[in-house]
mmCIF file of C-alpha atoms in Angstrom:
data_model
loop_
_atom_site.group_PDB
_atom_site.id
_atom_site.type_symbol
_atom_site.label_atom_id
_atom_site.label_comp_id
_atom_site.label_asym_id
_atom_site.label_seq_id
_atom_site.Cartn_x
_atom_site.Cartn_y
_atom_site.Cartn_z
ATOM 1 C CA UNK D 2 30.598 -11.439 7.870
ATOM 2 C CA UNK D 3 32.466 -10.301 4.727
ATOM 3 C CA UNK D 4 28.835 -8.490 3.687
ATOM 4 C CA UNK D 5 28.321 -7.002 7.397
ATOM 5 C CA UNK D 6 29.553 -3.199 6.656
ATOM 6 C CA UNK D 7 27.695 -3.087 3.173
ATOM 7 C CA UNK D 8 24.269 -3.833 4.891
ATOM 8 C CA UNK D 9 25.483 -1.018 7.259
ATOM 9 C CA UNK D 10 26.057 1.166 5.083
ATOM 10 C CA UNK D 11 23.383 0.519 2.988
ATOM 11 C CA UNK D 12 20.906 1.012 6.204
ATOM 12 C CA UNK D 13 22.746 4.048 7.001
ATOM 13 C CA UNK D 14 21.753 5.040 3.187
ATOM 14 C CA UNK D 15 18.363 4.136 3.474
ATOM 15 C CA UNK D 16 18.032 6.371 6.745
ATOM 16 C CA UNK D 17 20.244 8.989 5.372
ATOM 17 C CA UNK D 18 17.668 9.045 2.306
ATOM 18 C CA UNK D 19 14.612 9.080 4.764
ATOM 19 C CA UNK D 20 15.774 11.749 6.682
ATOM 20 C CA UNK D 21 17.226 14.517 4.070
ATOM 21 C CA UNK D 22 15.749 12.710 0.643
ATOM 22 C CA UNK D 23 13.609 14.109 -1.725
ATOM 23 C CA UNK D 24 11.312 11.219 -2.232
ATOM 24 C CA UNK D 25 7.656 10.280 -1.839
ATOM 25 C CA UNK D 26 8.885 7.653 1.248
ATOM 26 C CA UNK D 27 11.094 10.674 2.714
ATOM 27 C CA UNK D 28 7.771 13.418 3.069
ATOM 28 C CA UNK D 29 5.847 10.444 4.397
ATOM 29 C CA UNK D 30 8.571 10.119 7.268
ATOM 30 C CA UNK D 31 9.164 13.624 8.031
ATOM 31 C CA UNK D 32 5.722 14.462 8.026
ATOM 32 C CA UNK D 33 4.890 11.295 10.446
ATOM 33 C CA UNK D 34 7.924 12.859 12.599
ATOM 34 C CA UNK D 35 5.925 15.972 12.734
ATOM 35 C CA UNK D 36 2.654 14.441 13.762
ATOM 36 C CA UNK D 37 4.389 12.470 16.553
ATOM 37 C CA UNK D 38 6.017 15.637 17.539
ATOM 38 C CA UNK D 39 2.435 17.034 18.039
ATOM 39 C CA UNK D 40 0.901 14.084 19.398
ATOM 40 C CA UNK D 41 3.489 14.467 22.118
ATOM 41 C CA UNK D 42 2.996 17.902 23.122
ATOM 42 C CA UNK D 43 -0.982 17.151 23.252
ATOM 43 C CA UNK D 44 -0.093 14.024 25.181
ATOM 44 C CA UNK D 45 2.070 16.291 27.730
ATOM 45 C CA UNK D 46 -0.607 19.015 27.657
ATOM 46 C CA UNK D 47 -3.555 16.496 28.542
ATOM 47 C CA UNK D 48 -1.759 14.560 31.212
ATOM 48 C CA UNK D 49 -1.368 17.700 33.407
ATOM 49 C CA UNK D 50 -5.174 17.376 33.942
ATOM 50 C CA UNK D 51 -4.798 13.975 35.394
ATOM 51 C CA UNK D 52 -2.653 12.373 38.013
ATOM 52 C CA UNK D 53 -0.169 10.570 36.758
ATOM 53 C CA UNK D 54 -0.207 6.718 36.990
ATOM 54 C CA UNK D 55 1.413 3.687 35.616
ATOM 55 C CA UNK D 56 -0.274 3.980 32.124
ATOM 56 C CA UNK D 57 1.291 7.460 31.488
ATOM 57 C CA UNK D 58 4.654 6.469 32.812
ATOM 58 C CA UNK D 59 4.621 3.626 30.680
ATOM 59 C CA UNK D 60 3.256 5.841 28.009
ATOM 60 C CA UNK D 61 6.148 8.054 28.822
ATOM 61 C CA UNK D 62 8.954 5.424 28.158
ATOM 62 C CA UNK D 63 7.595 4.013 25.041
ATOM 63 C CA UNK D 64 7.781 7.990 23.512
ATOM 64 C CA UNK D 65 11.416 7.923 25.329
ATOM 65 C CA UNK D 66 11.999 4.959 23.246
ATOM 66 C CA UNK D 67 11.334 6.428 19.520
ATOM 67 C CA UNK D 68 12.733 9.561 20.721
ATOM 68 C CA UNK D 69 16.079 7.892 21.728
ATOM 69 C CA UNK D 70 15.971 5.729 18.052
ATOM 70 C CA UNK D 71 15.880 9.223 16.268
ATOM 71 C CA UNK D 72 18.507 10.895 18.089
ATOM 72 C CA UNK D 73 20.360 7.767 17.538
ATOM 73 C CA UNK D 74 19.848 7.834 13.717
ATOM 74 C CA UNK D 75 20.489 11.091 13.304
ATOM 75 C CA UNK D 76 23.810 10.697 14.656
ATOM 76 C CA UNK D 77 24.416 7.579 13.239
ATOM 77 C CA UNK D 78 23.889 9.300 9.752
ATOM 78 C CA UNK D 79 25.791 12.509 10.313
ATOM 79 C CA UNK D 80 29.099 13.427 8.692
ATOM 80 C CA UNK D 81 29.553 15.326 12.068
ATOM 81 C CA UNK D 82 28.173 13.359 15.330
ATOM 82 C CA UNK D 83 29.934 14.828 18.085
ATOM 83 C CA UNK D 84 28.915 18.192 16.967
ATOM 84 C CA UNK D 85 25.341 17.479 16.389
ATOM 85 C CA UNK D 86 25.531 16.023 20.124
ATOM 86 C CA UNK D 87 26.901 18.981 21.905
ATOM 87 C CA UNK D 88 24.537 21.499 19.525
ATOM 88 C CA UNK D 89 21.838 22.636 21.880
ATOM 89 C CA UNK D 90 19.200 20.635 19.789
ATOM 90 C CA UNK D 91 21.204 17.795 20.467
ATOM 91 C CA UNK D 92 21.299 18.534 24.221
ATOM 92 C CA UNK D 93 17.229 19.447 24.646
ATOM 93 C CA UNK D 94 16.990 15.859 22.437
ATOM 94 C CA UNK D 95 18.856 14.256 25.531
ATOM 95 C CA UNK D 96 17.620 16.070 28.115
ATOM 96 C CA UNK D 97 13.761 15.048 27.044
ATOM 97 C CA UNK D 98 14.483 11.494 26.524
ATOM 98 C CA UNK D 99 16.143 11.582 30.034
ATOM 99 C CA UNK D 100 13.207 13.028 31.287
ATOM 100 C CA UNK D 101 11.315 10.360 29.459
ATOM 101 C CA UNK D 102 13.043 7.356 30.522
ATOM 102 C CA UNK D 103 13.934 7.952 34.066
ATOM 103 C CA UNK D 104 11.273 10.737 35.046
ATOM 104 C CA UNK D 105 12.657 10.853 39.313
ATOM 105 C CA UNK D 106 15.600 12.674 37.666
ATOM 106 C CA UNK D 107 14.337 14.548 34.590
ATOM 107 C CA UNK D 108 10.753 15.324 35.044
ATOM 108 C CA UNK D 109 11.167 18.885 34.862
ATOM 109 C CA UNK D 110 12.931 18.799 31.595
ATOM 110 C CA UNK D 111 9.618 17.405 29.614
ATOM 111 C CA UNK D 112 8.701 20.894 28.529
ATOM 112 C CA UNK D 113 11.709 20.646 26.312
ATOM 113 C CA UNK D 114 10.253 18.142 24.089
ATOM 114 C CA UNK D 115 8.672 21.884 22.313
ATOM 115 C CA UNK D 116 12.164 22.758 20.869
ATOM 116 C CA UNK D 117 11.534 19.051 18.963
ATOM 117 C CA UNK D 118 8.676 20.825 16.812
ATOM 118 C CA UNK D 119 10.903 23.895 16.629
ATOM 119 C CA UNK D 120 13.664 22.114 14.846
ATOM 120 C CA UNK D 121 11.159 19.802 12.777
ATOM 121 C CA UNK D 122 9.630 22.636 11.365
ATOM 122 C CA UNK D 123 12.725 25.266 10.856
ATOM 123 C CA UNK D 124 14.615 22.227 9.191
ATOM 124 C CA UNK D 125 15.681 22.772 5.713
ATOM 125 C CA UNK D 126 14.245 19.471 4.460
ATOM 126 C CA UNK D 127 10.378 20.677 6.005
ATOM 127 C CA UNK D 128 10.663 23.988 4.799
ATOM 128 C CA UNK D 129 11.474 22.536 1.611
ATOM 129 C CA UNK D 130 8.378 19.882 1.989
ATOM 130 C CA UNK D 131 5.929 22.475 2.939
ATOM 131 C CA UNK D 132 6.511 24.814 0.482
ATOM 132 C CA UNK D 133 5.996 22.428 -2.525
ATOM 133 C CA UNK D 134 3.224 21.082 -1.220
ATOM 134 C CA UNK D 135 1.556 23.971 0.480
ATOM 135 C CA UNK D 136 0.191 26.773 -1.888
ATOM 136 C CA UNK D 137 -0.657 28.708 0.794
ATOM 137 C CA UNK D 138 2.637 28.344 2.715
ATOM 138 C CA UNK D 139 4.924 29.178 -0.028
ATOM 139 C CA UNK D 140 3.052 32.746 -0.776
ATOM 140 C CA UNK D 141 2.542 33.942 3.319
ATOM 141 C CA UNK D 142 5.797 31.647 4.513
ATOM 142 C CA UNK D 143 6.601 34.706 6.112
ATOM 143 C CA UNK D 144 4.214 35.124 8.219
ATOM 144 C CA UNK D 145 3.244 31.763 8.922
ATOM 145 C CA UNK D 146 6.962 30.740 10.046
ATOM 146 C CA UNK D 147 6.462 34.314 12.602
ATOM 147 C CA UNK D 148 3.115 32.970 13.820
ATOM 148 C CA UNK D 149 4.881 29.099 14.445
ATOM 149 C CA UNK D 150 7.174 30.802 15.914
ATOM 150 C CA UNK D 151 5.313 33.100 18.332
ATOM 151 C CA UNK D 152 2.486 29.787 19.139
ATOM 152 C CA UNK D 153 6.175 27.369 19.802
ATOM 153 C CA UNK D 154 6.828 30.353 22.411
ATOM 154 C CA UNK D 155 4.205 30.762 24.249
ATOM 155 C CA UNK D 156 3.822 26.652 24.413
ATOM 156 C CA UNK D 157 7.158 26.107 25.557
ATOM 157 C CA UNK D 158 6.708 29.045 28.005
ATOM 158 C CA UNK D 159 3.943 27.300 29.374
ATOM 159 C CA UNK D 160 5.394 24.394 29.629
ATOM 160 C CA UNK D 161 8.499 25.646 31.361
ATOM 161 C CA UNK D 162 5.954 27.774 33.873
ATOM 162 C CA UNK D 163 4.119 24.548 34.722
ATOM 163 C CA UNK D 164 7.023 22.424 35.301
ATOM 164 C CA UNK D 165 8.563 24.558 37.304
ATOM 165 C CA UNK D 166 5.459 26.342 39.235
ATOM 166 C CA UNK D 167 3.188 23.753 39.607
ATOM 167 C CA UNK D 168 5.390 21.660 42.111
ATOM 168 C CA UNK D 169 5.194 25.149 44.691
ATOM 169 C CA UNK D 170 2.549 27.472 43.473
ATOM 170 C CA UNK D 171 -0.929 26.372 43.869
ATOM 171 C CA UNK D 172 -2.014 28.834 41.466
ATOM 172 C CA UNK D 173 -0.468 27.472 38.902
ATOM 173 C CA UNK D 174 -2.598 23.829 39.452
ATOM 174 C CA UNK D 175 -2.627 22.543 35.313
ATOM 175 C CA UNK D 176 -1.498 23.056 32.090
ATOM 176 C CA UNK D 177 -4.170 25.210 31.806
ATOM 177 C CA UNK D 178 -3.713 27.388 34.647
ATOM 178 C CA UNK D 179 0.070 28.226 32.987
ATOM 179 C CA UNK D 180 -1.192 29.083 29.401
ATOM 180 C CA UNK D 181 -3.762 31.531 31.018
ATOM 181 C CA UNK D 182 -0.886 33.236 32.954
ATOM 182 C CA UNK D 183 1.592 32.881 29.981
ATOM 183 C CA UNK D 184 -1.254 34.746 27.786
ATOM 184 C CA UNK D 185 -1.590 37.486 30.256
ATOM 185 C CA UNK D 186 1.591 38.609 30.410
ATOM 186 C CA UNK D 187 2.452 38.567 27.001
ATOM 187 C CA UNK D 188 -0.275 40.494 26.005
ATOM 188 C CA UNK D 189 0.758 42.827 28.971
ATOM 189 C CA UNK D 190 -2.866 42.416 30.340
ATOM 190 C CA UNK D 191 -1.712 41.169 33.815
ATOM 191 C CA UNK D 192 -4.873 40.576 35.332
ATOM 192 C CA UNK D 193 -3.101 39.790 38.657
ATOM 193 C CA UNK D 194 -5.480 36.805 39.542
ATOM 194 C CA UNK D 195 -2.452 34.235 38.752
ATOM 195 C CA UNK D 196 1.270 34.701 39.903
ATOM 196 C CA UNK D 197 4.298 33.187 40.101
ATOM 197 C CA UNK D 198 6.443 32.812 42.882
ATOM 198 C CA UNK D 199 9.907 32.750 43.968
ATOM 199 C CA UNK D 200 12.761 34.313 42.245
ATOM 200 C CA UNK D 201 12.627 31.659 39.264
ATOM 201 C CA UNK D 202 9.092 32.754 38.513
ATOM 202 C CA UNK D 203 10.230 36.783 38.369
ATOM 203 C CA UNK D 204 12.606 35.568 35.888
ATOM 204 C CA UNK D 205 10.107 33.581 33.880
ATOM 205 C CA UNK D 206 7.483 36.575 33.760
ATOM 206 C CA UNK D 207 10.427 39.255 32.535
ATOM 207 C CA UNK D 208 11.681 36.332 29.997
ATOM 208 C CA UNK D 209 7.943 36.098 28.861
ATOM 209 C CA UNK D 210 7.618 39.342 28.373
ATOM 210 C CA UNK D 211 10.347 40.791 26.804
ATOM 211 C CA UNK D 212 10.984 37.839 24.239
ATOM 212 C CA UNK D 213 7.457 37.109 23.648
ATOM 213 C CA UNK D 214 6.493 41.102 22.562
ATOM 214 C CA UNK D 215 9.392 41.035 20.746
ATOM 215 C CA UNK D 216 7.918 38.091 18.548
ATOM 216 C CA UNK D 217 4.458 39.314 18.518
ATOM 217 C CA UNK D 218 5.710 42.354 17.161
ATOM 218 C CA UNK D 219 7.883 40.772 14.705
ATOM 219 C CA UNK D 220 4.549 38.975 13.123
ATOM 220 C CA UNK D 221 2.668 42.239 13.146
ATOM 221 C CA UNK D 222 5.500 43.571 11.366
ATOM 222 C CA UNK D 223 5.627 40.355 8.742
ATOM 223 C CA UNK D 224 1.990 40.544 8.256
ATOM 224 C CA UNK D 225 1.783 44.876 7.293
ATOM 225 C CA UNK D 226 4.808 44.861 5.116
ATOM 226 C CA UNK D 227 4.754 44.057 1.447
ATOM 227 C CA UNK D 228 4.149 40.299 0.330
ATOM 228 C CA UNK D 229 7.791 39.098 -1.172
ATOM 229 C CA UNK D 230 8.707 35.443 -1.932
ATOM 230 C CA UNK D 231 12.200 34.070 -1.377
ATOM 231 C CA UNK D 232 13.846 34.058 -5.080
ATOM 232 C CA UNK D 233 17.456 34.558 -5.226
ATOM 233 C CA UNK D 234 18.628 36.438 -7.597
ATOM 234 C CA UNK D 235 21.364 34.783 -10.140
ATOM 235 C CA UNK D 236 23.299 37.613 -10.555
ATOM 236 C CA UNK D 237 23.705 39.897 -7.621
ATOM 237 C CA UNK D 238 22.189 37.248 -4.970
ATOM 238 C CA UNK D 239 19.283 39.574 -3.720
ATOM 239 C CA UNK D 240 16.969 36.743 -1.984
ATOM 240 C CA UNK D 241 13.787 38.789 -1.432
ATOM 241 C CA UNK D 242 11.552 39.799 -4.515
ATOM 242 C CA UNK D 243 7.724 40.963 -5.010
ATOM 243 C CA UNK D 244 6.268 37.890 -5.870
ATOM 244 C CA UNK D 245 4.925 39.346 -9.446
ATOM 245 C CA UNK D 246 8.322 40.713 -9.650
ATOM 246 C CA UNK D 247 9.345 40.180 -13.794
ATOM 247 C CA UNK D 248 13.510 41.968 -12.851
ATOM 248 C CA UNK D 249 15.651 42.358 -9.961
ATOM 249 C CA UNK D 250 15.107 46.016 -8.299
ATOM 250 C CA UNK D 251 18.800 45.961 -7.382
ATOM 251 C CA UNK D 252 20.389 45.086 -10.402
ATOM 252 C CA UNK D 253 17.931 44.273 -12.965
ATOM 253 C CA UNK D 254 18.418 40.895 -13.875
ATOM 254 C CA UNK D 255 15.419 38.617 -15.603
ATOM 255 C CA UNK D 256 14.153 36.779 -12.726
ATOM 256 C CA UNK D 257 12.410 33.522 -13.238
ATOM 257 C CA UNK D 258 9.624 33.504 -10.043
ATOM 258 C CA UNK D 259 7.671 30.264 -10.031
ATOM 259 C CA UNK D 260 3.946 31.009 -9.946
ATOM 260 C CA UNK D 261 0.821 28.933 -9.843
ATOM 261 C CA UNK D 262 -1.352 31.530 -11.676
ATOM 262 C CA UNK D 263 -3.708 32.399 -8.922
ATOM 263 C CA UNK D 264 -4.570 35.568 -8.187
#
């Protein structure tokens, strides 16, 4: 008994380590969180095909299960629980394992199992992972963090639009049916063939639309402008630097920009 809170703490250090550490075991676990995160969504894109039976219910629960272990170690191992809880990450991590576990009262809130991949890969600790281990990230991070989040968008759009059409719009039949009308109107092409109906559906085209230009022009603009790397600047704290850049443009100080030497 006398050893009980030191093997608790030490767990809570191991977790702790797995979840914000810098080691080999730590990328291996956030990266596996990652791919589970995807698996999910392609799980919850595929089973709109299908009617839904006993094997994807219990499917359901199992992924309710892990989901329910993370948000419990992630609370267990921050210095702040109560206010990870009531952050709206912490919320859409309740909401989908509600929706996961008892699916007569939360079924509609599935879709928000998206916003999972959205915090995986805007976390500190990812961004981190990726860019050491990504050539290709670290030099176009800019872009490729507008395009994530333009593609998290329009799936959570779609999502939303099927959970919430599909029970009242025959239109709007699969998963497929909603990614064709989230497309549309995004693009501003409106072909007409698919709508939505209701008052909820006006608000999820105008929501679509204005949010989801707004991104796509914010990667067009990300992918004209200038390539710059993120490089703080010791001296007057300027984070945003050509990425050949030798001194700061704002105050001149030697900067010290990694590089791998490829052209």
């Amino acid at each position: 008994m006398a050893n009980e809170p030191q093997v608790r703490m030490s767990l809570r250090t191991r977790l702790r380590t797995l979840y914000e550490g810098q080691t080999d075991a730590a990328d291996r676990f956030r990266y596996g969180l990652l791919a589970f995160d995807l698996l999910t969504i392609a799980f919850l894109i595929t089973t709109s095909f299908i009617a839904r039976s006993t094997h994807t219910e219990t499917i359901d629960a199992v992924i309710g299960v892990i989901y329910l272990a993370d948000v419990a170690a992630r609370l267990w191992i921050s210095p702040r629980p109560l206010r990870d809880l009531v952050h709206p990450y912490g919320l859409a991590d309740i909401a989908v394992v509600v929706s996961l576990l008892a699916p007569l009262y939360g079924e509609g809130l599935a879709f928000l199992r998206v916003l999972r991949l959205y915090r995986t890969l805007h976390s500190p600790q990812t961004l981190r992972q990726l860019r050491q281990d990504w050539p290709f990230f670290r030099a176009n991070e800019g872009t490729v963090r507008a395009a994530i989040n333009l593609v998290i968008f329009v799936f959570l759009m779609t999502a939303l639009v099927y959970e919430l059409q599909s029970p009242v719009n025959p239109k709007i039949a699969t998963y497929l049916d909603a990614l064709y009308f989230t497309v549309t109107t995004l693009s501003t092409t409106g072909f007409g063939d698919v709508t939505l109906t209701g008052e909820t559906g006006k608000l999820l085209a105008v929501i679509i639309m204005i949010f989801g230009i707004s991104l796509f022009l914010r990667l067009i603009q990300v992918m004209l402008r200038p390539s710059k790397v993120d490089h703080k600047c010791p001296t007057c704290g300027l984070r945003r630097h050509d990425h050949d850049a030798v001194h700061c443009k704002a105050c001149g100080t030697i900067l010290n920009i990694e590089d791998d030497g490829a052209v």
